[in-house]
PDB file of C-alpha atoms in Angstrom:
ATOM      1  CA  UNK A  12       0.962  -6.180 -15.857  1.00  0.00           C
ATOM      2  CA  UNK A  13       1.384  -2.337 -15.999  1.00  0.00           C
ATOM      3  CA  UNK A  14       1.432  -0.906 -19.421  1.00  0.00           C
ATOM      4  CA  UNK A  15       4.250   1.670 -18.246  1.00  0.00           C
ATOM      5  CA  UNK A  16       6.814  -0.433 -16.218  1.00  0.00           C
ATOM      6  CA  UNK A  17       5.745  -3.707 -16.752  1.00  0.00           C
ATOM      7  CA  UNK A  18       5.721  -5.129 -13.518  1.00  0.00           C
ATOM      8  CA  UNK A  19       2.828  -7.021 -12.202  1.00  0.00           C
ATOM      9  CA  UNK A  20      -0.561  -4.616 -10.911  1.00  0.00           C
ATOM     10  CA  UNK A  21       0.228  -4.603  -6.667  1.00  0.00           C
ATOM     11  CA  UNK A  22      -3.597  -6.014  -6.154  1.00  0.00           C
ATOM     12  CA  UNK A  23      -5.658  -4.593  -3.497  1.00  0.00           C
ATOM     13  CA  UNK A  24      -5.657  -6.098  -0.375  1.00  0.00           C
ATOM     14  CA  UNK A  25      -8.307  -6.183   2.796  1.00  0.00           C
ATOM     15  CA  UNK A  26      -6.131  -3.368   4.391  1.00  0.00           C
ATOM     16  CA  UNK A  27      -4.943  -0.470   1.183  1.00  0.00           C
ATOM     17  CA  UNK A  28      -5.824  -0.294  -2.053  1.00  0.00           C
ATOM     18  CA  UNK A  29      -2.907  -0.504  -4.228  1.00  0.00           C
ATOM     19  CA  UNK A  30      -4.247  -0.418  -7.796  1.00  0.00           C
ATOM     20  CA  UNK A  31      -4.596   3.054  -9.754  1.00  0.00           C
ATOM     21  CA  UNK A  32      -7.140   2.902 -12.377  1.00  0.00           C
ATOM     22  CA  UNK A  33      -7.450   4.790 -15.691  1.00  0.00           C
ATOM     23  CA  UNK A  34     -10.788   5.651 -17.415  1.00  0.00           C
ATOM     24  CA  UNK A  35     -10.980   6.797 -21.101  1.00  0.00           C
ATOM     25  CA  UNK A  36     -14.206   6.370 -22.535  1.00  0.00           C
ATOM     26  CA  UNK A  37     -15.761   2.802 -21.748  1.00  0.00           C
ATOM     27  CA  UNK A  38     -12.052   1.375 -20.994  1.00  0.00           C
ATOM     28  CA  UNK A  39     -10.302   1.037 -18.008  1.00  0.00           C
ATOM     29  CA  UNK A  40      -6.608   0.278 -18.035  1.00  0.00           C
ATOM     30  CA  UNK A  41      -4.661  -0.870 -14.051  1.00  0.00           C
ATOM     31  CA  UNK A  42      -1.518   0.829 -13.736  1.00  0.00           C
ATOM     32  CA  UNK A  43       0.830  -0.014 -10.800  1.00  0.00           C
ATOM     33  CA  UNK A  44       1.273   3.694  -9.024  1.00  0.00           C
ATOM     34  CA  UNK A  45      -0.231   6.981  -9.772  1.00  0.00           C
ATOM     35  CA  UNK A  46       2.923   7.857 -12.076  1.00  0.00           C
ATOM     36  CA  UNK A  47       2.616   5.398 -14.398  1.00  0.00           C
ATOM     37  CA  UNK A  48      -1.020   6.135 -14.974  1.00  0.00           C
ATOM     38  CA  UNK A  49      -0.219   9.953 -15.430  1.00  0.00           C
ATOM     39  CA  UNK A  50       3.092   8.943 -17.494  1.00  0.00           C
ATOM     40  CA  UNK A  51       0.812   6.925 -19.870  1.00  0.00           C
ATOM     41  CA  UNK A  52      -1.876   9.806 -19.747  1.00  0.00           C
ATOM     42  CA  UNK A  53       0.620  12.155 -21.345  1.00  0.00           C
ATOM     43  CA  UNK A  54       2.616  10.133 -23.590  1.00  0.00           C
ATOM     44  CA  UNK A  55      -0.288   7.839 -25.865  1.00  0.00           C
ATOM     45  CA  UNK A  56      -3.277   8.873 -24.520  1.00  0.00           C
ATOM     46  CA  UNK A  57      -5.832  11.437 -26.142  1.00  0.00           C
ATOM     47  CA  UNK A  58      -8.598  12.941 -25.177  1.00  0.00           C
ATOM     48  CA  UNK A  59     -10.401  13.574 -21.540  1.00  0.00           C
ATOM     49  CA  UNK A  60      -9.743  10.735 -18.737  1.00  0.00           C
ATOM     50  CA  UNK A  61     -10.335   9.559 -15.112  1.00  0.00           C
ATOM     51  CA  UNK A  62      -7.417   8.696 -12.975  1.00  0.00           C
ATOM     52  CA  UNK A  63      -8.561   6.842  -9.805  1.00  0.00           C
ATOM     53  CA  UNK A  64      -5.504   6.979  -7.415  1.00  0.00           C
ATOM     54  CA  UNK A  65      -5.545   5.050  -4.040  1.00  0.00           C
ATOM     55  CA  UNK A  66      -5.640   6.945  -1.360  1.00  0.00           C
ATOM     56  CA  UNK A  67      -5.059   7.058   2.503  1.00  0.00           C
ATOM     57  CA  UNK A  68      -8.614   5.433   2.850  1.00  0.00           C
ATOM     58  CA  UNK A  69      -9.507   1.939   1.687  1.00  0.00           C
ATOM     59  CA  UNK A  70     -12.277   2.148  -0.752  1.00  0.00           C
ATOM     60  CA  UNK A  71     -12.144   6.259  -1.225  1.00  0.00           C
ATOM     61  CA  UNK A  72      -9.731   7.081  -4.216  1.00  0.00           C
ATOM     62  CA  UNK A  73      -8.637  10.246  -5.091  1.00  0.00           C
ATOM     63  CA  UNK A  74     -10.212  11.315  -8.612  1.00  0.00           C
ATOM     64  CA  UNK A  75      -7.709  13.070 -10.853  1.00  0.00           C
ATOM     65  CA  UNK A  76      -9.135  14.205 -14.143  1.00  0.00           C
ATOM     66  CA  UNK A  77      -7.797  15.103 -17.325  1.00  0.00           C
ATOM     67  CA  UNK A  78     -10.820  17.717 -19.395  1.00  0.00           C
ATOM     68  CA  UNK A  79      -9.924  19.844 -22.692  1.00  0.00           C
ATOM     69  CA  UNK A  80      -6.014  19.192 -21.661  1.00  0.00           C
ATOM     70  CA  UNK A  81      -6.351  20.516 -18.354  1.00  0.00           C
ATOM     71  CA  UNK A  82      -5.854  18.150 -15.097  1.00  0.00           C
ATOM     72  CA  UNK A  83      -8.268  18.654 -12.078  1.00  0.00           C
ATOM     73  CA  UNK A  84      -8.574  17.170  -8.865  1.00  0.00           C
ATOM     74  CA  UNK A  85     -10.073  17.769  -5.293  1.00  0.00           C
ATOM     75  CA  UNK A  86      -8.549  21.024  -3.219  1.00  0.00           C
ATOM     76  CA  UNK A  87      -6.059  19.790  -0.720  1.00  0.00           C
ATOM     77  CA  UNK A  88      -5.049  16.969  -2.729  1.00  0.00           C
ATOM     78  CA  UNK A  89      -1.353  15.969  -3.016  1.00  0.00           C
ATOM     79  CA  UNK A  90       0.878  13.579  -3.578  1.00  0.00           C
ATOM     80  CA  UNK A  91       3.929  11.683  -2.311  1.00  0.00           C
ATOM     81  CA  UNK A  92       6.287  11.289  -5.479  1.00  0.00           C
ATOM     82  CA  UNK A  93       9.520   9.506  -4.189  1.00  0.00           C
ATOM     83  CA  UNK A  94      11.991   8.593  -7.563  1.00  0.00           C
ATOM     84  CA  UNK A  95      12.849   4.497  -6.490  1.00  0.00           C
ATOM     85  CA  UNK A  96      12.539   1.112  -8.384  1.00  0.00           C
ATOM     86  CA  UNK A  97       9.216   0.512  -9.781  1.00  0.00           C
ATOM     87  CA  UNK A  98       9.376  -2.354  -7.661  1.00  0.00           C
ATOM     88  CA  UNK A  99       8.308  -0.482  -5.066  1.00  0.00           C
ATOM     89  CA  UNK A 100       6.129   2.367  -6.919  1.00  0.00           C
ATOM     90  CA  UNK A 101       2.937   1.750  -5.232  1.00  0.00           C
ATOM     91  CA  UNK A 102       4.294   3.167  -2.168  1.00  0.00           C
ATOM     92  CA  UNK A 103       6.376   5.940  -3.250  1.00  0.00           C
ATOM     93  CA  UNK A 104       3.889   7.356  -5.380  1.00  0.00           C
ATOM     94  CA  UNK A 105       0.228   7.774  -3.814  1.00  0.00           C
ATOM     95  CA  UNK A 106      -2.382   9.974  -4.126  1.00  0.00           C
ATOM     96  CA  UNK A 107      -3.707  11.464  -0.414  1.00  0.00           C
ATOM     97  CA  UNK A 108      -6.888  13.967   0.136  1.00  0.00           C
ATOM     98  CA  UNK A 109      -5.405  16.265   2.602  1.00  0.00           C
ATOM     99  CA  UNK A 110      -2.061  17.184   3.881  1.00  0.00           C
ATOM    100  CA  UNK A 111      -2.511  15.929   6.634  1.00  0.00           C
ATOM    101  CA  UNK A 112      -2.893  12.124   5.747  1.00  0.00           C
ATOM    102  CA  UNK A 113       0.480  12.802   3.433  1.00  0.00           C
ATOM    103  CA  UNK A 114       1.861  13.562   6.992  1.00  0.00           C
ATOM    104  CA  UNK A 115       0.483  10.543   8.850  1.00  0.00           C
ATOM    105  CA  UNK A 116       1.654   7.749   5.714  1.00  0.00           C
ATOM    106  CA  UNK A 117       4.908   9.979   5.142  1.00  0.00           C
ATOM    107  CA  UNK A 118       5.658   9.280   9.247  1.00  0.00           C
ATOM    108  CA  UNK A 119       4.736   5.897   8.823  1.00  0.00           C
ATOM    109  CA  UNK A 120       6.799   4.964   5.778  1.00  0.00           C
ATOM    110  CA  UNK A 121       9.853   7.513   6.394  1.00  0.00           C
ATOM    111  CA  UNK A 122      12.461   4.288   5.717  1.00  0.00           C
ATOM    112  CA  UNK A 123      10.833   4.176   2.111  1.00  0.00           C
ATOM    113  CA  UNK A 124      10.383   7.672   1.503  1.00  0.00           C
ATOM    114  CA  UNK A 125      13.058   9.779   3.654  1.00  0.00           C
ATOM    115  CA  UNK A 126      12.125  13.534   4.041  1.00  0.00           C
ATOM    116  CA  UNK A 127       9.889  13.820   1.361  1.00  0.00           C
ATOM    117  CA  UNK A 128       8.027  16.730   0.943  1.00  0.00           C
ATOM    118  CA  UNK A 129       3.821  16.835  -0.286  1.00  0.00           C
ATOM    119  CA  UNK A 130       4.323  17.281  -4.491  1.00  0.00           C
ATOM    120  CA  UNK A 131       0.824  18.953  -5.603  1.00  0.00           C
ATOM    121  CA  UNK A 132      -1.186  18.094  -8.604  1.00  0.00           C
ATOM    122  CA  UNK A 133       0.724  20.349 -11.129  1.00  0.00           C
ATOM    123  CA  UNK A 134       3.569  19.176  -9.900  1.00  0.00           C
ATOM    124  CA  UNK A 135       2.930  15.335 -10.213  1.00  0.00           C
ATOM    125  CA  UNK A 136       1.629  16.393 -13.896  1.00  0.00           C
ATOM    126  CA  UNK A 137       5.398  17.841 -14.443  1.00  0.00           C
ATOM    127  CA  UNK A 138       6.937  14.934 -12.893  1.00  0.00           C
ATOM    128  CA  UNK A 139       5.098  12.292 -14.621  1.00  0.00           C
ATOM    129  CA  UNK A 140       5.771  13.885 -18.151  1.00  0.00           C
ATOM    130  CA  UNK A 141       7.508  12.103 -20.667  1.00  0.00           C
ATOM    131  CA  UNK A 142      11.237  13.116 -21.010  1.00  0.00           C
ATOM    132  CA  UNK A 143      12.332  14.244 -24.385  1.00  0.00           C
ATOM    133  CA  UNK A 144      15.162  11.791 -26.072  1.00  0.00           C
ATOM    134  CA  UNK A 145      18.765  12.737 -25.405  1.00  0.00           C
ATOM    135  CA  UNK A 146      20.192  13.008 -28.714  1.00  0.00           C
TER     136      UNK A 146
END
């Protein structure tokens, strides 16, 4: 199960990967969607880490990394980052290495995702941030 929303790991299958990996040191934690492996990043994790985000390509994640607090990934990276029910998290937030393949899976999945707009890496970094407590 995720460590963030508790929901069972969407397993790879023959046609998309599904599951986003975390590296920190010799461990690797599965996180359901890109966002929950950020969210946990930032909330209880120290120290420099690997993010490996499926991507538009079976077998070729995108590589996000976290080194001396700052997050890095490949130019023309970005991200779809749709708010909806974790239920359905591995599609509404993915990881794609060009804007042009965010065009192609946003097209294909416009139902899920509406008119959603490519988030970049800073962004996704803002969005996946834990929220301070209401008081």
């Amino acid at each position: 199960d995720c460590p963030v929303c508790t929901l069972p790991v969407v397993q790879n299958t023959d046609a998309r990967d599904n599951e986003t990996l975390l590296k920190l040191g010799r461990k690797t934690f599965e996180y359901r969607c890109v966002y929950c492996a950020m969210s946990d990043a930032q909330s209880s994790l120290n120290g420099d880490l690997k993010i490996l985000a499926p991507s538009e390509t079976k077998g070729k994640p995108v590589e996000i990394a976290r080194i001396n607090n700052e997050w890095k990934t490949a130019d023309g990276v970005v991200f779809v980052a749709v708010k909806a029910s974790h239920k359905v998290c591995q599609d509404t937030y993915r990881a794609f290495s060009s804007r042009e393949a965010f065009d192609a899976y946003a097209a294909q999945n416009k139902e899920t995702l509406g008119d959603v707009k490519p988030v970049t890496l800073a962004e996704m970094v803002k969005l996946s941030a834990p929220q301070p407590e209401k008081k």
